[in-house]
Coordinates of C-alpha atoms and ligand atoms in Angstrom, one line a residue:
M13 CA -17.6 21.9 -26.4
N14 CA -14.9 22.3 -23.6
P15 CA -14.3 18.8 -22.1
F16 CA -13.0 20.4 -18.9
I17 CA -16.3 22.2 -18.3
T18 CA -17.3 22.0 -14.6
L19 CA -20.3 20.1 -13.5
K20 CA -21.9 23.3 -12.5
E21 CA -21.4 24.9 -15.9
L22 CA -22.5 21.7 -17.7
K23 CA -25.7 21.6 -15.7
A24 CA -26.4 25.2 -16.6
K25 CA -26.0 24.5 -20.3
L26 CA -28.3 21.5 -20.1
D27 CA -30.9 23.5 -18.1
Q28 CA -30.8 26.3 -20.6
K29 CA -31.0 23.8 -23.5
E30 CA -27.8 25.0 -25.0
L31 CA -26.8 21.4 -25.1
S32 CA -29.0 18.2 -25.2
T33 CA -28.4 15.3 -22.9
K34 CA -27.8 13.2 -26.1
E35 CA -25.0 15.4 -27.3
V36 CA -23.4 15.4 -23.9
I37 CA -23.4 11.6 -23.6
R38 CA -22.1 11.2 -27.1
F39 CA -19.4 13.8 -26.7
Y40 CA -18.0 12.2 -23.6
G41 CA -18.5 8.7 -24.9
D42 CA -16.4 9.5 -27.9
R43 CA -13.7 10.9 -25.7
I44 CA -13.7 7.8 -23.5
K45 CA -13.2 5.6 -26.6
K46 CA -10.5 7.9 -27.9
Y47 CA -8.3 8.0 -24.8
Q48 CA -9.0 4.5 -23.5
P49 CA -5.9 3.0 -25.2
K50 CA -3.7 5.8 -23.7
L51 CA -5.1 5.9 -20.1
N52 CA -6.9 2.6 -19.5
A53 CA -9.2 4.5 -17.2
F54 CA -12.2 2.2 -17.7
I55 CA -12.5 -1.5 -17.2
E56 CA -15.8 -1.2 -19.2
H57 CA -17.3 1.7 -21.0
F58 CA -21.1 1.4 -21.4
D59 CA -21.8 2.7 -24.9
D60 CA -25.3 1.4 -24.8
V61 CA -26.6 4.1 -22.3
Q62 CA -29.6 6.2 -23.0
A63 CA -29.6 9.9 -22.5
P64 CA -32.5 10.8 -20.2
D65 CA -35.1 13.3 -21.2
I66 CA -34.1 16.4 -19.2
A67 CA -37.7 17.5 -18.7
D68 CA -38.7 14.7 -16.3
K69 CA -35.4 14.1 -14.5
G70 CA -33.7 15.4 -11.4
P71 CA -30.8 17.8 -10.5
L72 CA -28.1 15.8 -12.4
A73 CA -30.2 15.0 -15.5
G74 CA -27.9 14.0 -18.4
I75 CA -24.7 14.3 -16.4
P76 CA -22.2 11.5 -17.3
I77 CA -20.5 9.9 -14.4
A78 CA -17.8 7.2 -14.0
I79 CA -18.4 4.7 -11.3
K80 CA -15.6 2.8 -9.6
D81 CA -15.8 -0.9 -10.3
N82 CA -16.4 -1.9 -6.7
I83 CA -19.8 -0.1 -6.6
C84 CA -22.7 -2.3 -7.7
Q85 CA -24.6 -1.2 -10.8
K86 CA -27.5 -3.5 -11.4
G87 CA -27.2 -5.9 -14.3
R88 CA -23.6 -4.9 -15.0
T89 CA -20.5 -6.8 -14.2
N90 CA -18.8 -5.7 -11.0
S91 CA -15.3 -7.0 -10.8
A92 CA -13.7 -4.7 -8.1
G93 CA -10.7 -4.8 -10.4
S94 CA -10.3 -8.5 -9.6
K95 CA -10.1 -11.6 -11.8
I96 CA -12.1 -13.5 -9.1
L97 CA -15.2 -11.3 -9.9
A98 CA -14.6 -11.0 -13.6
N99 CA -18.0 -12.5 -14.4
Y100 CA -19.9 -11.4 -11.4
R101 CA -23.1 -9.4 -12.2
A102 CA -24.5 -7.1 -9.7
P103 CA -28.1 -8.1 -8.9
Y104 CA -28.9 -4.6 -7.5
D105 CA -27.8 -1.0 -7.5
A106 CA -25.7 0.4 -4.7
T107 CA -27.7 3.0 -2.8
V108 CA -25.4 5.8 -4.1
V109 CA -26.0 4.6 -7.6
A110 CA -29.7 4.5 -7.1
H111 CA -29.6 8.1 -5.8
L112 CA -27.6 9.2 -8.9
K113 CA -30.1 7.5 -11.2
T114 CA -33.0 9.2 -9.5
A115 CA -31.2 12.5 -10.0
G116 CA -30.8 11.7 -13.7
A117 CA -27.1 11.1 -13.8
V118 CA -25.9 8.6 -16.4
S119 CA -23.3 6.0 -15.5
V120 CA -21.0 5.7 -18.5
G121 CA -18.8 2.9 -17.2
R122 CA -16.9 1.0 -14.6
S123 CA -13.7 2.8 -13.8
N124 CA -10.4 1.0 -13.3
M125 CA -9.1 0.4 -9.8
D126 CA -6.6 -1.5 -7.7
E127 CA -8.0 -4.9 -6.9
F128 CA -10.6 -4.6 -4.1
G129 CA -9.3 -1.1 -3.5
M130 CA -5.9 -2.4 -2.2
G131 CA -3.4 0.0 -3.6
G132 CA -2.4 3.6 -4.0
S133 CA -1.2 3.6 -7.6
G134 CA -3.6 1.8 -9.9
E135 CA -1.0 -0.8 -10.7
F136 CA -2.7 -3.6 -8.8
S137 CA -5.7 -3.9 -11.1
A138 CA -6.2 -7.2 -12.8
Y139 CA -7.1 -5.2 -15.9
G140 CA -3.8 -3.3 -16.3
P141 CA -2.6 -0.1 -14.8
T142 CA -4.3 3.2 -15.3
K143 CA -2.0 6.0 -16.5
N144 CA -1.8 9.6 -15.2
P145 CA -3.1 12.0 -17.8
W146 CA -0.5 14.6 -16.7
N147 CA 2.3 12.2 -17.7
T148 CA 1.4 8.7 -18.8
D149 CA 4.7 7.3 -17.4
L150 CA 3.4 8.1 -14.0
V151 CA 0.7 6.6 -11.7
P152 CA -2.5 8.5 -11.3
G153 CA -2.8 7.6 -7.6
G154 CA -5.2 5.0 -6.4
S155 CA -7.1 3.0 -5.7
S156 CA -9.8 5.0 -7.5
S157 CA -7.3 5.4 -10.3
G158 CA -9.7 5.3 -13.3
S159 CA -12.1 7.7 -11.7
G160 CA -9.3 10.2 -11.2
A161 CA -7.7 9.8 -14.6
A162 CA -11.2 10.0 -16.3
V163 CA -12.1 13.3 -14.6
A164 CA -8.6 14.8 -15.1
A165 CA -8.6 14.0 -18.8
G166 CA -12.1 15.4 -19.4
L167 CA -13.7 12.0 -20.1
V168 CA -16.4 12.7 -17.5
P169 CA -17.1 15.7 -15.4
C170 CA -17.3 13.7 -12.2
A171 CA -16.8 10.3 -10.7
L172 CA -17.5 8.1 -7.8
G173 CA -14.5 6.6 -6.0
T174 CA -14.2 4.7 -2.8
E175 CA -11.9 5.3 0.0
T176 CA -10.6 3.1 2.9
G177 CA -7.5 5.0 3.6
G178 CA -6.8 7.6 0.9
S179 CA -8.1 6.1 -2.3
V180 CA -10.1 9.1 -3.4
R181 CA -7.7 11.8 -2.2
S182 CA -4.6 10.1 -3.7
P183 CA -5.9 10.3 -7.3
A184 CA -7.3 13.7 -6.5
T185 CA -3.8 14.9 -5.6
F186 CA -1.9 13.1 -8.4
C187 CA -4.4 14.2 -11.0
N188 CA -5.1 17.8 -9.8
L189 CA -8.7 17.2 -8.7
T190 CA -10.9 17.8 -5.7
G191 CA -11.6 14.6 -3.7
L192 CA -13.8 14.0 -0.6
Y193 CA -13.7 11.3 2.0
P194 CA -17.0 12.0 3.8
T195 CA -17.8 11.4 7.4
Y196 CA -18.1 7.6 7.9
G197 CA -21.8 6.8 7.5
L198 CA -22.7 9.8 5.4
N199 CA -22.8 7.9 2.1
S200 CA -24.4 4.5 2.2
R201 CA -22.1 1.5 1.8
Y202 CA -24.9 -0.7 0.6
G203 CA -23.7 -2.2 -2.7
L204 CA -20.0 -1.3 -2.1
I205 CA -17.8 -4.4 -2.3
A206 CA -16.3 -4.5 1.2
F207 CA -12.6 -4.2 1.9
T208 CA -12.3 -2.6 5.4
S209 CA -15.9 -2.3 6.5
S210 CA -15.1 0.1 9.4
T211 CA -13.5 2.7 7.2
D212 CA -14.8 2.1 3.6
Q213 CA -16.7 5.0 2.2
V214 CA -17.9 6.1 -1.2
G215 CA -16.0 9.3 -2.0
L216 CA -16.4 11.9 -4.8
L217 CA -14.0 13.1 -7.5
T218 CA -14.6 16.4 -9.3
R219 CA -12.8 19.3 -10.8
T220 CA -14.0 21.8 -8.3
V221 CA -15.2 22.0 -4.7
Y222 CA -18.5 23.4 -5.8
D223 CA -19.1 20.4 -8.1
N224 CA -18.2 18.1 -5.2
A225 CA -20.8 19.7 -3.1
M226 CA -23.4 19.3 -5.8
L227 CA -22.6 15.6 -6.0
L228 CA -22.7 15.0 -2.2
S229 CA -26.1 16.6 -2.1
V230 CA -27.3 13.7 -4.3
T231 CA -25.3 10.8 -2.9
A232 CA -25.6 11.3 0.9
G233 CA -28.5 10.2 3.0
K234 CA -29.7 7.8 5.6
D235 CA -30.1 4.2 4.3
E236 CA -32.0 1.5 6.2
R237 CA -30.0 -1.1 4.4
D238 CA -26.6 0.1 5.8
A239 CA -26.6 -0.3 9.6
T240 CA -23.7 2.2 9.9
S241 CA -25.5 4.8 7.8
L242 CA -26.0 8.1 9.8
D243 CA -29.4 9.6 10.4
V244 CA -28.6 12.9 8.7
A245 CA -31.2 14.8 6.7
K246 CA -30.5 15.4 3.0
K247 CA -29.2 18.8 2.3
D248 CA -27.9 21.1 -0.4
Y249 CA -24.1 21.4 0.3
T250 CA -23.7 24.2 -2.2
I251 CA -25.5 26.6 0.0
G252 CA -23.1 28.9 1.7
L253 CA -20.4 28.6 -0.9
D254 CA -19.9 32.3 -1.4
G255 CA -16.1 32.6 -1.7
T256 CA -15.6 33.7 1.9
I257 CA -14.5 31.9 5.0
P258 CA -16.3 32.2 8.4
A259 CA -15.0 35.1 10.5
G260 CA -12.5 34.1 13.1
L261 CA -11.8 30.7 11.4
K262 CA -9.0 28.9 13.1
I263 CA -6.9 26.4 11.1
G264 CA -4.2 24.1 12.6
I265 CA -1.3 22.9 10.6
I266 CA -0.6 19.3 11.6
K267 CA 3.0 19.6 12.9
D268 CA 4.0 16.4 11.1
A269 CA 2.9 18.0 7.9
V270 CA 6.0 20.0 7.7
E271 CA 8.3 18.1 10.1
A272 CA 7.8 14.5 9.2
E273 CA 10.7 12.8 7.4
G274 CA 10.3 11.9 3.8
I275 CA 8.1 14.8 2.6
D276 CA 9.2 15.9 -0.8
P277 CA 10.6 19.5 -0.6
E278 CA 8.4 20.7 -3.4
V279 CA 5.4 19.3 -1.7
R280 CA 6.3 21.0 1.5
A281 CA 7.0 24.4 -0.2
T282 CA 3.8 24.2 -2.1
F283 CA 1.8 23.4 1.0
L284 CA 3.4 26.4 2.9
Q285 CA 2.4 28.6 0.0
A286 CA -1.2 27.3 0.4
V287 CA -1.0 28.2 4.0
E288 CA -0.1 31.8 3.1
Q289 CA -3.2 31.9 0.8
L290 CA -5.4 30.8 3.7
K291 CA -4.0 33.6 5.8
K292 CA -4.8 36.1 3.1
L293 CA -8.4 34.8 3.2
G294 CA -8.5 35.7 6.9
A295 CA -7.8 32.4 8.6
T296 CA -5.8 32.3 11.9
I297 CA -3.1 29.7 11.6
S298 CA -1.4 27.8 14.3
Y299 CA 0.6 24.5 14.6
I300 CA -1.1 21.5 16.3
D301 CA 0.9 18.5 17.5
L302 CA -0.8 15.1 17.0
P303 CA 1.7 12.7 18.6
N304 CA -0.3 9.6 17.7
L305 CA -0.6 10.6 14.0
K306 CA 2.5 8.7 13.2
Y307 CA 0.8 5.5 14.2
G308 CA -1.9 6.0 11.6
I309 CA -0.2 3.9 9.0
A310 CA 0.5 1.1 11.4
L311 CA -3.1 1.1 12.7
Y312 CA -4.4 1.2 9.2
F313 CA -2.1 -1.6 8.2
I314 CA -3.3 -3.9 11.0
I315 CA -7.0 -3.0 10.9
S316 CA -7.4 -3.0 7.1
R317 CA -5.7 -6.3 6.7
A318 CA -7.7 -7.9 9.5
E319 CA -11.0 -6.8 8.0
A320 CA -9.9 -7.6 4.5
A321 CA -9.0 -11.1 5.4
S322 CA -12.5 -11.5 7.0
N323 CA -14.3 -9.8 4.1
L324 CA -12.6 -11.7 1.4
Y325 CA -13.2 -15.0 3.0
R326 CA -16.4 -15.2 1.0
Y327 CA -14.6 -15.6 -2.3
D328 CA -13.9 -19.3 -2.3
G329 CA -15.7 -20.4 -5.4
S330 CA -18.9 -21.5 -3.7
L331 CA -21.0 -18.4 -3.7
Y332 CA -19.6 -15.5 -5.7
G333 CA -17.5 -15.1 -8.9
A334 CA -14.9 -17.5 -10.3
R335 CA -14.5 -21.1 -9.4
K336 CA -11.7 -23.5 -10.1
M337 CA -13.5 -26.0 -12.3
D338 CA -11.1 -28.9 -12.4
A339 CA -10.8 -29.2 -8.6
T340 CA -11.0 -32.8 -7.3
N341 CA -12.2 -32.0 -3.8
L342 CA -13.6 -29.1 -1.8
A343 CA -10.3 -27.9 -0.3
D344 CA -8.8 -27.8 -3.7
M345 CA -11.7 -25.8 -5.0
Y346 CA -11.4 -23.2 -2.2
L347 CA -7.7 -22.9 -2.4
G348 CA -7.4 -23.2 -6.2
T349 CA -10.1 -20.6 -6.7
R350 CA -8.4 -18.1 -4.4
D351 CA -4.9 -18.9 -5.8
E352 CA -6.1 -18.3 -9.4
G353 CA -8.5 -15.5 -8.6
F354 CA -6.6 -13.1 -6.3
G355 CA -3.6 -10.9 -7.3
Q356 CA -0.4 -10.7 -5.4
E357 CA -1.2 -7.7 -3.3
V358 CA -4.5 -9.1 -2.2
K359 CA -2.9 -12.3 -1.2
R360 CA -0.3 -10.5 0.8
R361 CA -2.9 -8.6 2.7
I362 CA -5.0 -11.7 3.4
L363 CA -1.9 -13.4 4.8
V364 CA -1.1 -10.5 7.1
G365 CA -4.8 -10.1 8.1
N366 CA -5.1 -13.7 9.2
Y367 CA -1.8 -13.5 11.0
V368 CA -2.9 -10.4 13.1
L369 CA -6.2 -12.1 13.9
S370 CA -4.8 -15.4 14.8
A371 CA -5.2 -16.7 18.4
G372 CA -1.6 -16.1 19.5
H373 CA -1.2 -12.6 18.0
K374 CA -4.6 -11.0 18.2
D375 CA -3.9 -9.1 21.5
A376 CA -0.5 -7.9 20.3
Y377 CA -1.8 -6.5 17.0
Y378 CA -5.5 -6.3 16.4
N379 CA -6.7 -5.5 20.0
K380 CA -3.8 -3.1 20.5
A381 CA -4.6 -1.3 17.3
Q382 CA -8.2 -0.8 18.4
S383 CA -7.0 0.8 21.6
I384 CA -4.6 3.2 19.8
R385 CA -7.4 3.9 17.4
A386 CA -9.4 5.3 20.4
M387 CA -6.4 7.4 21.5
L388 CA -6.1 8.8 18.0
R389 CA -9.8 9.7 18.0
A390 CA -9.4 11.4 21.3
E391 CA -6.4 13.4 20.1
F392 CA -8.3 14.6 17.0
N393 CA -11.3 15.5 19.1
E394 CA -9.1 17.5 21.4
A395 CA -7.5 19.3 18.4
F396 CA -10.9 20.3 17.1
K397 CA -11.6 22.1 20.4
A398 CA -8.6 24.3 19.7
V399 CA -9.1 24.8 15.9
D400 CA -12.0 24.5 13.4
L401 CA -10.0 22.6 10.8
L402 CA -6.7 20.9 10.4
I403 CA -4.5 20.9 7.2
S404 CA -1.7 18.8 5.8
P405 CA -0.3 17.9 2.4
T406 CA -2.4 15.0 0.9
A407 CA 0.5 12.8 -0.4
P408 CA 4.0 13.3 0.9
M409 CA 5.4 12.7 -2.6
L410 CA 4.9 13.6 -6.2
P411 CA 3.2 11.2 -8.6
F412 CA 5.7 8.4 -9.1
A413 CA 6.7 6.2 -12.1
I414 CA 4.6 3.2 -13.0
G415 CA 6.6 0.3 -11.7
G416 CA 8.7 2.6 -9.5
L417 CA 7.3 1.5 -6.1
S418 CA 5.2 -1.6 -6.9
Q419 CA 8.1 -3.9 -5.9
D420 CA 8.5 -2.0 -2.6
P421 CA 5.1 -2.3 -0.8
V422 CA 6.3 -0.6 2.4
A423 CA 7.4 2.6 0.5
M424 CA 4.0 2.6 -1.3
Y425 CA 2.2 2.2 2.0
M426 CA 4.0 5.4 3.3
A427 CA 2.2 7.4 0.6
D428 CA -0.9 7.1 2.8
Y429 CA 0.8 8.7 5.8
F430 CA -1.6 11.7 5.8
T431 CA -4.7 10.0 4.5
T432 CA -5.2 7.0 6.7
P433 CA -5.5 8.6 10.2
N434 CA -8.9 10.3 9.6
C435 CA -10.3 7.2 7.9
I436 CA -9.4 5.2 11.0
I437 CA -11.5 7.5 13.1
G438 CA -14.2 8.2 10.5
T439 CA -13.9 11.9 10.2
P440 CA -14.0 13.7 6.8
A441 CA -11.3 15.2 4.7
L442 CA -11.3 17.2 1.5
A443 CA -8.3 17.3 -0.8
I444 CA -7.8 20.0 -3.3
P445 CA -5.0 21.2 -5.7
A446 CA -2.3 23.4 -4.2
G447 CA 0.0 24.0 -7.1
F448 CA 2.6 22.3 -9.3
S449 CA 6.1 21.0 -9.2
K450 CA 8.9 22.3 -11.4
N451 CA 8.0 19.5 -13.8
N452 CA 4.4 20.5 -13.9
L453 CA 3.1 17.7 -11.7
P454 CA 0.1 18.4 -9.5
I455 CA 0.5 18.8 -5.7
G456 CA -2.4 18.7 -3.4
F457 CA -3.3 19.6 0.2
Q458 CA -6.2 18.7 2.4
F459 CA -8.5 20.0 5.1
F460 CA -9.7 17.8 8.0
G461 CA -12.8 18.6 10.0
P462 CA -14.7 17.0 12.8
R463 CA -17.5 14.6 12.1
L464 CA -20.2 16.0 9.7
S465 CA -18.2 19.2 9.0
E466 CA -18.6 18.8 5.2
A467 CA -20.4 22.1 4.8
L468 CA -17.5 23.9 6.5
L469 CA -14.8 22.0 4.6
Y470 CA -16.5 22.9 1.3
K471 CA -16.9 26.5 2.3
V472 CA -13.3 27.1 3.1
A473 CA -11.9 25.0 0.2
H474 CA -14.3 26.8 -2.2
A475 CA -13.0 30.2 -1.0
F476 CA -9.4 28.9 -1.6
Q477 CA -10.4 27.9 -5.2
E478 CA -12.2 31.2 -5.8
S479 CA -8.9 33.0 -5.0
T480 CA -6.6 30.6 -6.9
D481 CA -6.5 28.9 -10.3
Y482 CA -4.6 25.7 -9.7
H483 CA -7.7 23.6 -9.9
L484 CA -8.5 25.1 -13.4
K485 CA -5.2 23.8 -14.9
T486 CA -5.7 20.8 -17.1
P487 CA -3.2 18.3 -18.6
A488 CA -1.9 19.0 -22.2
G489 CA -2.9 16.8 -25.0
Y490 CA -6.6 16.2 -24.2
E491 CA -8.1 19.2 -25.9
Ligands
LIG9 N1 -3.6 3.1 -0.6 C1 -4.3 2.5 0.5 C2 -4.2 1.0 0.5 O1 -3.4 0.5 -0.2 C3 -5.7 3.0 0.5 C4 -6.6 2.2 -0.2 C5 -8.1 2.7 -0.1 O2 -8.3 3.8 0.4 N2 -9.0 1.9 -0.7 O3 -4.8 0.3 1.2

């Protein structure tokens, strides 16, 4: 069996009974065990899972899936990559997990991640870094690092990640995958361990655009238990994926995408090559200036830290997870639990978050960020009157060395330059492979659309993939 088979092909083989669900689960389970020492993609592999009987199951019957460790799976540990939740067991399934189970998909484990989603490299996991299958000296991107590495190495055909400001698209890019940040509210957040509630979304990692659309058709939907869930009817996102783009489609290159400082020349050249391909497919291309885009990182920095400090307040030893057992008084228990339980990056963010929310600084930072957020939203809305979609590189740099940036948090934050702005305003983006560097490292680019434009994003990106083969390349050594 080809481990790099697409979800679509795997489903066809299962439907035609060329493969049994048991064989599929065993095949991937063996691969997960084999490559775990090399990649550390999983915090826990479930080798006790049952293959469902295909006859009475839904559209993803027997499809193995990796689930990021901050998405609740009933009865399983859910650590969010943190020591503080090392022994926390989820009492219920996240809504997206429940949808997947109903569809017959089989969760094969908890994928590794930066603690609470705070990171872009996978190095800030309390369970050790995940390695990039394309080169194990390099980071796989993050924070959905294990999900990215697992799909890229053919350990699962698809995975759930989560994204607050790039955490699905970053591993998609560094691992040569397709990654979606959906419109805020399209996938339920019920059962997702909160980091930045106003931008957190469950995102999807697959090998192809078509597979991504298959998965979103299952995960999306109104959820009464998430007050921010959108009232959108369930639909089949694979409909309309025919290899063409809509006649007269207008695509805007975000000016910063080629002009901003610090974009790796190979990333820029590969991106411009992708633009040529879109022209060949019939798109009309122009440049769009988004003058507030450069504030995206600063906005994200302030808003995400503020919300993180509030959301993580609950981990003090009294309700969830670990507790400092030898504390002599209440304050010591709170502080000791947090000191022992949180990693360095999480602590750094809580400090900044409390600072920007504090009485003397709230107006200067948090409130100001909220008003610039509104300006950024207006600017994107205006752009989407002139063009149907916007494009940019996904990450400004190539996958970097493990340990290379972890001591320089500001440099690491800049990796999110092109992925934070749309999260801040809750609009979707789809990252896909664009080509390779001289050293055979994946480079990605992304499409941005207005709210609920997933069908159009998929249609155009699918046409790109039908006319190119970058997404079909797989790393050596995982045959
Ligand atoms: N890399 C970003 C951060 O460090 C994004 C994280 C995410 O999307 N969860 O916060």
